[in-house]
Short mmCIF file of C-alpha atoms in Angstrom, two decimals:
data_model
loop_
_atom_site.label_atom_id
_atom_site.label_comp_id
_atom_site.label_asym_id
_atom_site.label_seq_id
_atom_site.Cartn_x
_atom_site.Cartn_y
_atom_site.Cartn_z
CA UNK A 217 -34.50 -76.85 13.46
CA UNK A 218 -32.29 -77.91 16.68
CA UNK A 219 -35.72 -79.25 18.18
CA UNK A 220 -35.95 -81.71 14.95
CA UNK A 221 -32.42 -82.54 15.40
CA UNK A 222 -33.07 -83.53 19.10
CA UNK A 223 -35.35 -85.51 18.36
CA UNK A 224 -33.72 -87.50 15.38
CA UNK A 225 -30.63 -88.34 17.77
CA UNK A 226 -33.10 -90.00 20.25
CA UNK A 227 -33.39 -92.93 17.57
CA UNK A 228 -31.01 -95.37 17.81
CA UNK A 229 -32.23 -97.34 14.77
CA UNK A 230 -34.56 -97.12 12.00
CA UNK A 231 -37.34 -99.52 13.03
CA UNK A 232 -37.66 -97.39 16.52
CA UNK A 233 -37.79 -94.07 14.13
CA UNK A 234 -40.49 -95.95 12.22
CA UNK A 235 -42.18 -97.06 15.41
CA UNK A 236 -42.44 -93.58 16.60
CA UNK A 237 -43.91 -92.55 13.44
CA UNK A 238 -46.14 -95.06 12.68
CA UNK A 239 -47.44 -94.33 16.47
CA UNK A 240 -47.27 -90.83 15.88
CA UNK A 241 -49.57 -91.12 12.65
CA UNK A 242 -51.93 -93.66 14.53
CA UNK A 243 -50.91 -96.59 12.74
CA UNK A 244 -51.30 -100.18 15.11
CA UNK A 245 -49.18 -102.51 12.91
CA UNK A 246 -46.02 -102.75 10.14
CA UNK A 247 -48.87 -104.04 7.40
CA UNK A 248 -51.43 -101.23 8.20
CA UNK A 249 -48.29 -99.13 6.79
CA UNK A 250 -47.10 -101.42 4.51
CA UNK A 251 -50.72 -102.07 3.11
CA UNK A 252 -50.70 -97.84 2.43
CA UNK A 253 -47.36 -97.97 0.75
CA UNK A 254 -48.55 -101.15 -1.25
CA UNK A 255 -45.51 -102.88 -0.62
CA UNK A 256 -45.00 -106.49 1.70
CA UNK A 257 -44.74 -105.88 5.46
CA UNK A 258 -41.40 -107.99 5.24
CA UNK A 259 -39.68 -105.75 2.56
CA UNK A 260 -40.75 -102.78 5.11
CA UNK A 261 -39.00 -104.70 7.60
CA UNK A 262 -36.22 -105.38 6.07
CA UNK A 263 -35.76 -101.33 4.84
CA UNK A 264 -35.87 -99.92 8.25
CA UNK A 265 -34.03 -102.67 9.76
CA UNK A 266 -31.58 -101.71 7.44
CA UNK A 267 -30.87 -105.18 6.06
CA UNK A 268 -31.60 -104.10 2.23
CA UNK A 269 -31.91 -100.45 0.95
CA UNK A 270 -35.69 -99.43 -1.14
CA UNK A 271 -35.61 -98.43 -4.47
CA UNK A 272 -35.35 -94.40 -5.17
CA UNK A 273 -38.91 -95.16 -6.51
CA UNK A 274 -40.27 -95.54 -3.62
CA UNK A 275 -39.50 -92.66 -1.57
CA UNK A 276 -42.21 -90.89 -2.22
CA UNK A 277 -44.65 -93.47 -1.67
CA UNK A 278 -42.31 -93.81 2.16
CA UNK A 279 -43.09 -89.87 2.55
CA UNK A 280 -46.96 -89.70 1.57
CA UNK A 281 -48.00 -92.58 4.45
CA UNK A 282 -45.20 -92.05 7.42
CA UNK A 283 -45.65 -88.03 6.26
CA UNK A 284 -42.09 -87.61 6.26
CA UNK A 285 -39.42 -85.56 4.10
CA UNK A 286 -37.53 -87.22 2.03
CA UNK A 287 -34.64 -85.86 4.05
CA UNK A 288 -36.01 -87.70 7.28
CA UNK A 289 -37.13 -91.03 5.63
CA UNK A 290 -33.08 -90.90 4.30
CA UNK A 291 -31.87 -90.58 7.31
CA UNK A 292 -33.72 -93.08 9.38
CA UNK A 293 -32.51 -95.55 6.15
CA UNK A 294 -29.04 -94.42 7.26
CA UNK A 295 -28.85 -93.37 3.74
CA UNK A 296 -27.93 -90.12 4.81
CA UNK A 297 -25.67 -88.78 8.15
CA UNK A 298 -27.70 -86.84 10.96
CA UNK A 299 -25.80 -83.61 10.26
CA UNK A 300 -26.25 -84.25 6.09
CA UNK A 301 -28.94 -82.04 3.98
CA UNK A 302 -30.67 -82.93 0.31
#
């Protein structure tokens, strides 16, 4: 768990934890994700830039494509603190 933790505190912001992941998962672009989540690449943008929050709805939509918890999708939203558990 301290390993995961590491790593999450490397991010600074949410579109560089999204960049990792969408690197990570092999994705080249924010509408190859967007196009899996079936949502517009600007409203992605605009999530994980943290300029507008996605409904609940969608999380697990956000968790199927970037394979993510819905613990680690929260906190790259800032939703949720570093140190804060569901």
């Amino acid at each position: 768990m301290a390993n995961t933790a590491q790593k999450t505190a490397t991010y600074k912001t949410g579109l560089e934890w999204l960049r990792a992941r969408m690197e990570k998962l092999g994705y080249n672009s924010l509408e190859e994700v967007a196009q899996e989540i079936q949502i517009n690449r600007g409203n992605l943008y605009r999530y994980f830039s943290l300029e507008t929050r996605p409904s609940v709805a969608l999380l697990p939509d956000l968790c199927r494509v970037l394979k993510a918890s819905p613990a680690d999708i929260l906190k790259a939203l800032e939703i949720l603190g570093p140190n804060d558990r569901l």
